[in-house]
Amino acid sequence: MAVTLRMLLAVCFGLFVLPQGRGQTPAVSPSGIDAALSEDIVIGSRVLAEFGVLDGFGHVSARSSTNPAHFLLSRSLAPALVTADDIMEFDLDGNAVDARGRSLFLERFIHSEIYRARPDVMSVVHTHSPGVIPFGVSRVPMQAMFHNAAFLAAGAPVWDNRKDFGETDMLVRDPSRGKSLAQMLGDRPVVLMRGHGDVTVGPSVKMAVFRAYYTDVNAKLQSQAIALGGDINYLTPGEGAKADAINFAVIDRIWNLWKMRIAPNLAK
Amino acid sequence: MAVTLRMLLAVCFGLFVLPQGRGQTPAVSPSGIDAALSEDIVIGSRVLAEFGVLDGFGHVSARSSTNPAHFLLSRSLAPALVTADDIMEFDLDGNAVDARGRSLFLERFIHSEIYRARPDVMSVVHTHSPGVIPFGVSRVPMQAMFHNAAFLAAGAPVWDNRKDFGETDMLVRDPSRGKSLAQMLGDRPVVLMRGHGDVTVGPSVKMAVFRAYYTDVNAKLQSQAIALGGDINYLTPGEGAKADAINFAVIDRIWNLWKMRIAPNLAK
Amino acid sequence: MAVTLRMLLAVCFGLFVLPQGRGQTPAVSPSGIDAALSEDIVIGSRVLAEFGVLDGFGHVSARSSTNPAHFLLSRSLAPALVTADDIMEFDLDGNAVDARGRSLFLERFIHSEIYRARPDVMSVVHTHSPGVIPFGVSRVPMQAMFHNAAFLAAGAPVWDNRKDFGETDMLVRDPSRGKSLAQMLGDRPVVLMRGHGDVTVGPSVKMAVFRAYYTDVNAKLQSQAIALGGDINYLTPGEGAKADAINFAVIDRIWNLWKMRIAPNLAK
Amino acid sequence: MAVTLRMLLAVCFGLFVLPQGRGQTPAVSPSGIDAALSEDIVIGSRVLAEFGVLDGFGHVSARSSTNPAHFLLSRSLAPALVTADDIMEFDLDGNAVDARGRSLFLERFIHSEIYRARPDVMSVVHTHSPGVIPFGVSRVPMQAMFHNAAFLAAGAPVWDNRKDFGETDMLVRDPSRGKSLAQMLGDRPVVLMRGHGDVTVGPSVKMAVFRAYYTDVNAKLQSQAIALGGDINYLTPGEGAKADAINFAVIDRIWNLWKMRIAPNLAK
């Protein structure tokens, strides 16, 4: 087989073109899964892994574009390794539509119960975000440090599973724990989980991933500000609401950057 | 097409030669934009992204070399992706000279109003520098920790948009906010923006980028020194003025390093 | 020699397939060493180096699968450079079975004495984990911050060699110091070493490496939580025991990720 | 030109063989400079840049192997870019033996005056080590956190140029400042420079570089231990002396690792 310069470029930089597939009606794979949504889940999973917000654990899901009572989530797999072929479809009881023997995330009930409780939510991200974990075991509440994390000005409550369920293995491994977590989330974009991590939600995969990323960034910035000592001039709720509207307007600027960064890994 | 070793080297390391184009009169692209200035903007944008001073947002500009009432700034794009083709020309009211439908940064008024207020400034850099954001919401003033950040010995004021404009979306999205920010900057090289980031300026793109980088480094070093506890022996204003003169003398040493680091990405 | 696309892929990404060799009876190399165990030691050493838990020093060992009174450990070499060919066999007095002039780790007695004292332990990892070292010289005990580090809820004692041995070179360089360290470890998964590092143990190389990694992560998270100020809501011992059982169930998810990340380096 | 697999490997991984050139009598380049010493300076410079101990500034030198009143230091260049061709020879007054128009480091007097004052020193490293700078402006003395940084148990004094020279540009730009710094160093391995960085020395390039690296590591670990609160159980001077002897015994283990890591960059 002859080697062309174009092939070498592709090989060495891994700059494989991502499937676009966004038409008026969603393109679907042979398994019937929306290709564009799958691609967003893959990119989001890998971006958060690239930035260390996810390590070997955690997951990104999306509500189905064709059936609002279903959602898409990968089989049990490290997020950095997720491909479109790994995306499965689930109902709101956390049952796989077509499991074909694939292993499932124990904590898929985080997703199912939030989709059930929040019709506005189109995507859910669960991470063990290293910046955020300290706030989940502290009495210091997270607050919005800057405009990219403006959504935190609405408050980020901490869910402590021990309150309702006693001493557990910390996992959201059944619908009742998922429901309890969804109740603590309420109508907000973020909920922290004591001794575990956090969950962010949004009206699109892009926004839920954006919030997972900036929740981690904000946590680190807030820790640094606290360490300086003295009062901190956080964003007010009013500023937060206005600034968050801008985040929706500029999301594609950072999403396109992330997509470029992650493209080589997608080719693996 | 035959593959040569030289081609492979270029492909695998991406060591493409940057256009030099610095003659007695500025080389200009077909669009009439100074090629050397564009190159500095591209390098500066990508260097600051490489070091995490910039993420998907923020921007580097330069005053036009042919018309001091105009400046160069990229279209709305993540700084890590900026190429010479993305550089546009603006007037001091923030109007694009030849927009051709390209989308513009909402915050171009940071640049236009500083160029208006400060004839000595030839470059402006706006970042969401993660080291600096904690100081923008704290009452602890930034001070110069070491000679490379000597320019901070002149003081780095904090601009709080809420003072003049109430609860906003935090952005410098019109001339009046740009003017207010420029007033707080005064004749200094750096101004912090509460809940947002900072702006550095300089007599060249290199110096403005150098200052953006070392403002971030200094912020992190100062945070660490404060965490040790006790008094801190900062650079005095007299030391700062003398040491900053040296930074001008050695700027090419680090700029050439940065240019080498960033060259592979420029080829993408 | 003709260049194929497959070869280029292998060359540029280094995605060489690892030898699997896990059958009903352990595959052995010409030297008689279990190939699968050697591979786990190599992967574990390189993963911990990749994450900065190990730098040029530290080591990963495994109890022999054929002789429980022997263990496998590399010759004296930086962990990032260890290959299967470097793995040697030792008895519980720390003597090499077939040294062939290779240089040995001074601290192999960490391993020999823990294997002697703890029949349940199948793997021992010694690191200079940068997150953990501060806890080894502090009076603040490490505690479990989240479920992945649930094994720390059983407590992580600090071994101070000065107590029994006076002012030494800090190394566990003979059986008596190894025995003293093993006594402080007791039946726990982790022991810290003052002014030196820590040791983690487990029922497999995977689990001992997992614990070394998450001990480092937990130390950094705990430091951050302490810096926030106020009480910390650590995992309780009951939660820790339950959550640690889950870690055993999900270990392959992160181990497979690590193996993928480390594969290119293995090819070097 | 035909492309072989070996060539591709060399191109893609940059695994070019370093010149060895270590015979009984030092191999010398056409300029008469000891090739092995030059190689150590190049490796040391690039390793410290790789780890962020050096950025665009700072330098590594070695006393000449043939003339103890001369030393080797690169021309003024970012350490990450230094090659053997950039190494120059200087006398103890800081004069270049054969300048050939090359630009010189302003601070070469750090090196000349320490070589003059300390016949035992064969290598000097000057960095703006980010871990260390906070200790240079603090009243908290650096102390040895662990055995790899055992040399710090002898104490690390802080040199404040303002004491003897008033408000300066902070640089060691003449013999008198170099002499003052050398006096503060005394017979120790490390001296901190207020508002600037630090200097480490050793009986070989390897040991001076090792000390520069672990001084930075130790500073970060000590900062973290202090942030935990309470007393810290540092290495005693007696432990430090014993443990430092081990560092000499194991230096090649980490040096060989560093050489491997840095080899690809050397080929650039």
PDB file of N, CA, C and O in Angstrom, chain A residues 145-146 217-218 220-228, chain B residues 48 51-55 127-138 140-143 145 152 156 158 190-193 195-198 211-224 226:
ATOM      1  N   MET A 145     -16.927  32.305  41.387  1.00  0.00           N
ATOM      2  CA  MET A 145     -15.721  33.134  41.408  1.00  0.00           C
ATOM      3  C   MET A 145     -15.613  34.040  40.189  1.00  0.00           C
ATOM      4  O   MET A 145     -14.999  35.087  40.253  1.00  0.00           O
ATOM      5  N   PHE A 146     -16.167  33.580  39.049  1.00  0.00           N
ATOM      6  CA  PHE A 146     -16.043  34.376  37.822  1.00  0.00           C
ATOM      7  C   PHE A 146     -17.149  33.998  36.846  1.00  0.00           C
ATOM      8  O   PHE A 146     -17.876  33.028  37.064  1.00  0.00           O
ATOM      9  N   VAL A 217     -12.949  24.058  37.745  1.00  0.00           N
ATOM     10  CA  VAL A 217     -12.079  25.240  37.722  1.00  0.00           C
ATOM     11  C   VAL A 217     -12.447  26.184  38.857  1.00  0.00           C
ATOM     12  O   VAL A 217     -11.581  26.670  39.595  1.00  0.00           O
ATOM     13  N   ASN A 218     -13.748  26.441  39.032  1.00  0.00           N
ATOM     14  CA  ASN A 218     -14.199  27.379  40.059  1.00  0.00           C
ATOM     15  C   ASN A 218     -13.808  26.899  41.455  1.00  0.00           C
ATOM     16  O   ASN A 218     -13.407  27.692  42.311  1.00  0.00           O
ATOM     17  N   LYS A 220     -11.247  25.140  42.340  1.00  0.00           N
ATOM     18  CA  LYS A 220      -9.824  25.395  42.584  1.00  0.00           C
ATOM     19  C   LYS A 220      -9.574  26.887  42.815  1.00  0.00           C
ATOM     20  O   LYS A 220      -8.788  27.259  43.685  1.00  0.00           O
ATOM     21  N   LEU A 221     -10.223  27.733  42.035  1.00  0.00           N
ATOM     22  CA  LEU A 221     -10.050  29.179  42.211  1.00  0.00           C
ATOM     23  C   LEU A 221     -10.582  29.636  43.568  1.00  0.00           C
ATOM     24  O   LEU A 221      -9.968  30.462  44.240  1.00  0.00           O
ATOM     25  N   GLN A 222     -11.725  29.084  43.976  1.00  0.00           N
ATOM     26  CA  GLN A 222     -12.294  29.480  45.269  1.00  0.00           C
ATOM     27  C   GLN A 222     -11.385  29.035  46.416  1.00  0.00           C
ATOM     28  O   GLN A 222     -11.184  29.781  47.376  1.00  0.00           O
ATOM     29  N   SER A 223     -10.819  27.825  46.303  1.00  0.00           N
ATOM     30  CA  SER A 223      -9.874  27.360  47.326  1.00  0.00           C
ATOM     31  C   SER A 223      -8.704  28.327  47.446  1.00  0.00           C
ATOM     32  O   SER A 223      -8.255  28.646  48.556  1.00  0.00           O
ATOM     33  N   GLN A 224      -8.210  28.787  46.305  1.00  0.00           N
ATOM     34  CA  GLN A 224      -7.070  29.706  46.331  1.00  0.00           C
ATOM     35  C   GLN A 224      -7.455  31.049  46.936  1.00  0.00           C
ATOM     36  O   GLN A 224      -6.674  31.644  47.694  1.00  0.00           O
ATOM     37  N   ALA A 225      -8.644  31.514  46.595  1.00  0.00           N
ATOM     38  CA  ALA A 225      -9.088  32.799  47.153  1.00  0.00           C
ATOM     39  C   ALA A 225      -9.255  32.707  48.669  1.00  0.00           C
ATOM     40  O   ALA A 225      -8.873  33.620  49.403  1.00  0.00           O
ATOM     41  N   ILE A 226      -9.808  31.582  49.144  1.00  0.00           N
ATOM     42  CA  ILE A 226      -9.977  31.386  50.591  1.00  0.00           C
ATOM     43  C   ILE A 226      -8.614  31.365  51.275  1.00  0.00           C
ATOM     44  O   ILE A 226      -8.433  31.940  52.355  1.00  0.00           O
ATOM     45  N   ALA A 227      -7.646  30.734  50.635  1.00  0.00           N
ATOM     46  CA  ALA A 227      -6.308  30.646  51.233  1.00  0.00           C
ATOM     47  C   ALA A 227      -5.624  32.004  51.337  1.00  0.00           C
ATOM     48  O   ALA A 227      -4.725  32.186  52.165  1.00  0.00           O
ATOM     49  N   LEU A 228      -6.033  32.977  50.522  1.00  0.00           N
ATOM     50  CA  LEU A 228      -5.459  34.326  50.643  1.00  0.00           C
ATOM     51  C   LEU A 228      -5.893  34.996  51.945  1.00  0.00           C
ATOM     52  O   LEU A 228      -5.201  35.892  52.440  1.00  0.00           O
TER      53      LEU A 228
ATOM     54  N   LEU B  48       0.049  31.661  25.321  1.00  0.00           N
ATOM     55  CA  LEU B  48      -0.733  31.819  26.554  1.00  0.00           C
ATOM     56  C   LEU B  48      -1.745  30.681  26.706  1.00  0.00           C
ATOM     57  O   LEU B  48      -2.045  30.258  27.826  1.00  0.00           O
ATOM     58  N   PHE B  51       0.202  27.602  28.000  1.00  0.00           N
ATOM     59  CA  PHE B  51       0.526  27.656  29.427  1.00  0.00           C
ATOM     60  C   PHE B  51      -0.715  27.709  30.317  1.00  0.00           C
ATOM     61  O   PHE B  51      -0.598  27.822  31.528  1.00  0.00           O
ATOM     62  N   GLY B  52      -1.913  27.686  29.709  1.00  0.00           N
ATOM     63  CA  GLY B  52      -3.118  27.699  30.526  1.00  0.00           C
ATOM     64  C   GLY B  52      -3.483  29.070  31.048  1.00  0.00           C
ATOM     65  O   GLY B  52      -4.371  29.204  31.882  1.00  0.00           O
ATOM     66  N   VAL B  53      -2.786  30.117  30.605  1.00  0.00           N
ATOM     67  CA  VAL B  53      -3.168  31.477  31.008  1.00  0.00           C
ATOM     68  C   VAL B  53      -4.466  31.851  30.288  1.00  0.00           C
ATOM     69  O   VAL B  53      -5.341  32.514  30.833  1.00  0.00           O
ATOM     70  N   LEU B  54      -4.579  31.409  29.051  1.00  0.00           N
ATOM     71  CA  LEU B  54      -5.820  31.504  28.292  1.00  0.00           C
ATOM     72  C   LEU B  54      -6.420  30.110  28.182  1.00  0.00           C
ATOM     73  O   LEU B  54      -5.689  29.127  28.089  1.00  0.00           O
ATOM     74  N   ASP B  55      -7.763  30.005  28.213  1.00  0.00           N
ATOM     75  CA  ASP B  55      -8.365  28.712  27.854  1.00  0.00           C
ATOM     76  C   ASP B  55      -9.119  28.919  26.524  1.00  0.00           C
ATOM     77  O   ASP B  55      -8.499  29.199  25.514  1.00  0.00           O
ATOM     78  N   THR B 127      -7.042  38.146  29.604  1.00  0.00           N
ATOM     79  CA  THR B 127      -7.119  36.719  29.930  1.00  0.00           C
ATOM     80  C   THR B 127      -8.030  36.478  31.130  1.00  0.00           C
ATOM     81  O   THR B 127      -8.351  37.413  31.872  1.00  0.00           O
ATOM     82  N   HIS B 128      -8.412  35.209  31.302  1.00  0.00           N
ATOM     83  CA  HIS B 128      -9.056  34.729  32.526  1.00  0.00           C
ATOM     84  C   HIS B 128      -8.008  33.942  33.305  1.00  0.00           C
ATOM     85  O   HIS B 128      -8.217  32.807  33.686  1.00  0.00           O
ATOM     86  N   SER B 129      -6.867  34.557  33.487  1.00  0.00           N
ATOM     87  CA  SER B 129      -5.710  33.944  34.123  1.00  0.00           C
ATOM     88  C   SER B 129      -6.078  33.266  35.451  1.00  0.00           C
ATOM     89  O   SER B 129      -6.495  33.931  36.400  1.00  0.00           O
ATOM     90  N   PRO B 130      -5.919  31.941  35.542  1.00  0.00           N
ATOM     91  CA  PRO B 130      -6.395  31.249  36.753  1.00  0.00           C
ATOM     92  C   PRO B 130      -5.641  31.640  38.022  1.00  0.00           C
ATOM     93  O   PRO B 130      -6.231  31.606  39.097  1.00  0.00           O
ATOM     94  N   GLY B 131      -4.392  32.019  37.904  1.00  0.00           N
ATOM     95  CA  GLY B 131      -3.687  32.476  39.103  1.00  0.00           C
ATOM     96  C   GLY B 131      -4.247  33.787  39.621  1.00  0.00           C
ATOM     97  O   GLY B 131      -4.305  34.035  40.831  1.00  0.00           O
ATOM     98  N   VAL B 132      -4.685  34.630  38.706  1.00  0.00           N
ATOM     99  CA  VAL B 132      -5.038  36.002  39.051  1.00  0.00           C
ATOM    100  C   VAL B 132      -6.469  36.144  39.553  1.00  0.00           C
ATOM    101  O   VAL B 132      -6.751  36.991  40.409  1.00  0.00           O
ATOM    102  N   ILE B 133      -7.384  35.331  39.059  1.00  0.00           N
ATOM    103  CA  ILE B 133      -8.799  35.496  39.416  1.00  0.00           C
ATOM    104  C   ILE B 133      -9.018  35.571  40.935  1.00  0.00           C
ATOM    105  O   ILE B 133      -9.787  36.426  41.399  1.00  0.00           O
ATOM    106  N   PRO B 134      -8.346  34.728  41.748  1.00  0.00           N
ATOM    107  CA  PRO B 134      -8.545  34.868  43.199  1.00  0.00           C
ATOM    108  C   PRO B 134      -8.195  36.260  43.727  1.00  0.00           C
ATOM    109  O   PRO B 134      -8.875  36.758  44.639  1.00  0.00           O
ATOM    110  N   PHE B 135      -7.188  36.913  43.172  1.00  0.00           N
ATOM    111  CA  PHE B 135      -6.836  38.251  43.636  1.00  0.00           C
ATOM    112  C   PHE B 135      -7.874  39.291  43.207  1.00  0.00           C
ATOM    113  O   PHE B 135      -8.022  40.333  43.853  1.00  0.00           O
ATOM    114  N   GLY B 136      -8.601  39.003  42.139  1.00  0.00           N
ATOM    115  CA  GLY B 136      -9.621  39.946  41.674  1.00  0.00           C
ATOM    116  C   GLY B 136     -10.844  39.999  42.566  1.00  0.00           C
ATOM    117  O   GLY B 136     -11.606  40.974  42.520  1.00  0.00           O
ATOM    118  N   VAL B 137     -11.052  38.962  43.395  1.00  0.00           N
ATOM    119  CA  VAL B 137     -12.204  38.956  44.308  1.00  0.00           C
ATOM    120  C   VAL B 137     -11.771  39.061  45.762  1.00  0.00           C
ATOM    121  O   VAL B 137     -12.590  38.933  46.671  1.00  0.00           O
ATOM    122  N   SER B 138     -10.484  39.282  45.988  1.00  0.00           N
ATOM    123  CA  SER B 138      -9.929  39.357  47.338  1.00  0.00           C
ATOM    124  C   SER B 138      -9.531  40.798  47.649  1.00  0.00           C
ATOM    125  O   SER B 138      -9.413  41.627  46.754  1.00  0.00           O
ATOM    126  N   VAL B 140      -6.680  41.251  49.127  1.00  0.00           N
ATOM    127  CA  VAL B 140      -5.212  41.157  49.163  1.00  0.00           C
ATOM    128  C   VAL B 140      -4.661  41.664  47.830  1.00  0.00           C
ATOM    129  O   VAL B 140      -4.971  41.104  46.784  1.00  0.00           O
ATOM    130  N   PRO B 141      -3.865  42.747  47.860  1.00  0.00           N
ATOM    131  CA  PRO B 141      -3.353  43.273  46.588  1.00  0.00           C
ATOM    132  C   PRO B 141      -2.207  42.424  46.036  1.00  0.00           C
ATOM    133  O   PRO B 141      -1.422  41.868  46.793  1.00  0.00           O
ATOM    134  N   MET B 142      -2.141  42.324  44.720  1.00  0.00           N
ATOM    135  CA  MET B 142      -0.992  41.665  44.105  1.00  0.00           C
ATOM    136  C   MET B 142       0.248  42.523  44.291  1.00  0.00           C
ATOM    137  O   MET B 142       0.192  43.739  44.183  1.00  0.00           O
ATOM    138  N   GLN B 143       1.363  41.854  44.585  1.00  0.00           N
ATOM    139  CA  GLN B 143       2.638  42.550  44.703  1.00  0.00           C
ATOM    140  C   GLN B 143       3.715  41.723  44.008  1.00  0.00           C
ATOM    141  O   GLN B 143       3.522  40.532  43.755  1.00  0.00           O
ATOM    142  N   MET B 145       6.657  39.481  43.386  1.00  0.00           N
ATOM    143  CA  MET B 145       7.378  38.428  44.103  1.00  0.00           C
ATOM    144  C   MET B 145       8.815  38.275  43.619  1.00  0.00           C
ATOM    145  O   MET B 145       9.673  37.840  44.371  1.00  0.00           O
ATOM    146  N   LEU B 152       4.846  44.501  38.404  1.00  0.00           N
ATOM    147  CA  LEU B 152       3.760  44.530  39.392  1.00  0.00           C
ATOM    148  C   LEU B 152       4.100  45.398  40.605  1.00  0.00           C
ATOM    149  O   LEU B 152       3.209  45.708  41.407  1.00  0.00           O
ATOM    150  N   ALA B 156      -1.239  46.782  41.059  1.00  0.00           N
ATOM    151  CA  ALA B 156      -2.178  46.214  40.098  1.00  0.00           C
ATOM    152  C   ALA B 156      -3.584  46.422  40.648  1.00  0.00           C
ATOM    153  O   ALA B 156      -4.083  45.624  41.434  1.00  0.00           O
ATOM    154  N   VAL B 158      -7.712  46.743  41.093  1.00  0.00           N
ATOM    155  CA  VAL B 158      -8.827  45.863  40.725  1.00  0.00           C
ATOM    156  C   VAL B 158      -9.995  46.716  40.244  1.00  0.00           C
ATOM    157  O   VAL B 158     -10.462  47.613  40.960  1.00  0.00           O
ATOM    158  N   VAL B 190      -0.872  46.680  34.298  1.00  0.00           N
ATOM    159  CA  VAL B 190      -1.813  45.595  34.603  1.00  0.00           C
ATOM    160  C   VAL B 190      -3.021  46.139  35.349  1.00  0.00           C
ATOM    161  O   VAL B 190      -2.867  46.954  36.263  1.00  0.00           O
ATOM    162  N   VAL B 191      -4.210  45.633  34.987  1.00  0.00           N
ATOM    163  CA  VAL B 191      -5.397  45.879  35.799  1.00  0.00           C
ATOM    164  C   VAL B 191      -6.151  44.564  35.960  1.00  0.00           C
ATOM    165  O   VAL B 191      -6.292  43.801  34.995  1.00  0.00           O
ATOM    166  N   LEU B 192      -6.595  44.294  37.205  1.00  0.00           N
ATOM    167  CA  LEU B 192      -7.383  43.088  37.461  1.00  0.00           C
ATOM    168  C   LEU B 192      -8.863  43.418  37.301  1.00  0.00           C
ATOM    169  O   LEU B 192      -9.286  44.555  37.558  1.00  0.00           O
ATOM    170  N   MET B 193      -9.637  42.431  36.893  1.00  0.00           N
ATOM    171  CA  MET B 193     -11.080  42.626  36.713  1.00  0.00           C
ATOM    172  C   MET B 193     -11.796  41.667  37.659  1.00  0.00           C
ATOM    173  O   MET B 193     -11.694  40.456  37.509  1.00  0.00           O
ATOM    174  N   GLY B 195     -14.012  39.085  39.381  1.00  0.00           N
ATOM    175  CA  GLY B 195     -14.899  38.030  38.903  1.00  0.00           C
ATOM    176  C   GLY B 195     -14.756  37.740  37.421  1.00  0.00           C
ATOM    177  O   GLY B 195     -15.680  37.229  36.791  1.00  0.00           O
ATOM    178  N   HIS B 196     -13.587  38.025  36.875  1.00  0.00           N
ATOM    179  CA  HIS B 196     -13.459  37.941  35.430  1.00  0.00           C
ATOM    180  C   HIS B 196     -12.043  37.562  34.987  1.00  0.00           C
ATOM    181  O   HIS B 196     -11.846  36.510  34.399  1.00  0.00           O
ATOM    182  N   GLY B 197     -11.041  38.397  35.272  1.00  0.00           N
ATOM    183  CA  GLY B 197      -9.691  38.106  34.788  1.00  0.00           C
ATOM    184  C   GLY B 197      -8.800  39.305  34.924  1.00  0.00           C
ATOM    185  O   GLY B 197      -8.851  40.000  35.939  1.00  0.00           O
ATOM    186  N   ASP B 198      -7.974  39.575  33.913  1.00  0.00           N
ATOM    187  CA  ASP B 198      -7.115  40.741  33.968  1.00  0.00           C
ATOM    188  C   ASP B 198      -6.743  41.200  32.569  1.00  0.00           C
ATOM    189  O   ASP B 198      -7.014  40.512  31.586  1.00  0.00           O
ATOM    190  N   ARG B 211       4.008  39.989  30.152  1.00  0.00           N
ATOM    191  CA  ARG B 211       3.372  40.453  31.393  1.00  0.00           C
ATOM    192  C   ARG B 211       2.141  39.610  31.741  1.00  0.00           C
ATOM    193  O   ARG B 211       1.887  39.359  32.916  1.00  0.00           O
ATOM    194  N   ALA B 212       1.385  39.190  30.750  1.00  0.00           N
ATOM    195  CA  ALA B 212       0.228  38.325  31.035  1.00  0.00           C
ATOM    196  C   ALA B 212       0.723  37.012  31.655  1.00  0.00           C
ATOM    197  O   ALA B 212       0.154  36.518  32.637  1.00  0.00           O
ATOM    198  N   TYR B 213       1.795  36.467  31.082  1.00  0.00           N
ATOM    199  CA  TYR B 213       2.340  35.209  31.592  1.00  0.00           C
ATOM    200  C   TYR B 213       2.861  35.376  33.032  1.00  0.00           C
ATOM    201  O   TYR B 213       2.504  34.611  33.924  1.00  0.00           O
ATOM    202  N   TYR B 214       3.689  36.390  33.240  1.00  0.00           N
ATOM    203  CA  TYR B 214       4.305  36.525  34.566  1.00  0.00           C
ATOM    204  C   TYR B 214       3.345  37.089  35.615  1.00  0.00           C
ATOM    205  O   TYR B 214       3.584  36.937  36.808  1.00  0.00           O
ATOM    206  N   THR B 215       2.273  37.734  35.190  1.00  0.00           N
ATOM    207  CA  THR B 215       1.245  38.111  36.170  1.00  0.00           C
ATOM    208  C   THR B 215       0.601  36.841  36.729  1.00  0.00           C
ATOM    209  O   THR B 215       0.376  36.731  37.951  1.00  0.00           O
ATOM    210  N   ASP B 216       0.347  35.871  35.860  1.00  0.00           N
ATOM    211  CA  ASP B 216      -0.214  34.602  36.314  1.00  0.00           C
ATOM    212  C   ASP B 216       0.777  33.854  37.213  1.00  0.00           C
ATOM    213  O   ASP B 216       0.410  33.362  38.283  1.00  0.00           O
ATOM    214  N   VAL B 217       2.024  33.790  36.790  1.00  0.00           N
ATOM    215  CA  VAL B 217       3.057  33.109  37.599  1.00  0.00           C
ATOM    216  C   VAL B 217       3.184  33.783  38.959  1.00  0.00           C
ATOM    217  O   VAL B 217       3.200  33.123  40.005  1.00  0.00           O
ATOM    218  N   ASN B 218       3.260  35.115  38.964  1.00  0.00           N
ATOM    219  CA  ASN B 218       3.433  35.858  40.214  1.00  0.00           C
ATOM    220  C   ASN B 218       2.265  35.621  41.161  1.00  0.00           C
ATOM    221  O   ASN B 218       2.450  35.475  42.381  1.00  0.00           O
ATOM    222  N   ALA B 219       1.051  35.583  40.616  1.00  0.00           N
ATOM    223  CA  ALA B 219      -0.132  35.363  41.456  1.00  0.00           C
ATOM    224  C   ALA B 219      -0.022  34.032  42.190  1.00  0.00           C
ATOM    225  O   ALA B 219      -0.294  33.946  43.396  1.00  0.00           O
ATOM    226  N   LYS B 220       0.405  33.000  41.472  1.00  0.00           N
ATOM    227  CA  LYS B 220       0.534  31.691  42.109  1.00  0.00           C
ATOM    228  C   LYS B 220       1.644  31.699  43.158  1.00  0.00           C
ATOM    229  O   LYS B 220       1.490  31.122  44.240  1.00  0.00           O
ATOM    230  N   LEU B 221       2.755  32.349  42.852  1.00  0.00           N
ATOM    231  CA  LEU B 221       3.857  32.421  43.820  1.00  0.00           C
ATOM    232  C   LEU B 221       3.457  33.224  45.046  1.00  0.00           C
ATOM    233  O   LEU B 221       3.783  32.855  46.181  1.00  0.00           O
ATOM    234  N   GLN B 222       2.726  34.308  44.839  1.00  0.00           N
ATOM    235  CA  GLN B 222       2.299  35.128  45.979  1.00  0.00           C
ATOM    236  C   GLN B 222       1.323  34.350  46.856  1.00  0.00           C
ATOM    237  O   GLN B 222       1.406  34.409  48.089  1.00  0.00           O
ATOM    238  N   SER B 223       0.415  33.609  46.237  1.00  0.00           N
ATOM    239  CA  SER B 223      -0.514  32.771  47.014  1.00  0.00           C
ATOM    240  C   SER B 223       0.260  31.793  47.889  1.00  0.00           C
ATOM    241  O   SER B 223      -0.089  31.560  49.056  1.00  0.00           O
ATOM    242  N   GLN B 224       1.295  31.194  47.318  1.00  0.00           N
ATOM    243  CA  GLN B 224       2.087  30.220  48.080  1.00  0.00           C
ATOM    244  C   GLN B 224       2.838  30.899  49.229  1.00  0.00           C
ATOM    245  O   GLN B 224       2.943  30.345  50.326  1.00  0.00           O
ATOM    246  N   ILE B 226       1.963  33.624  50.801  1.00  0.00           N
ATOM    247  CA  ILE B 226       0.978  33.985  51.833  1.00  0.00           C
ATOM    248  C   ILE B 226       0.618  32.759  52.666  1.00  0.00           C
ATOM    249  O   ILE B 226       0.496  32.836  53.891  1.00  0.00           O
TER     250      ILE B 226
END
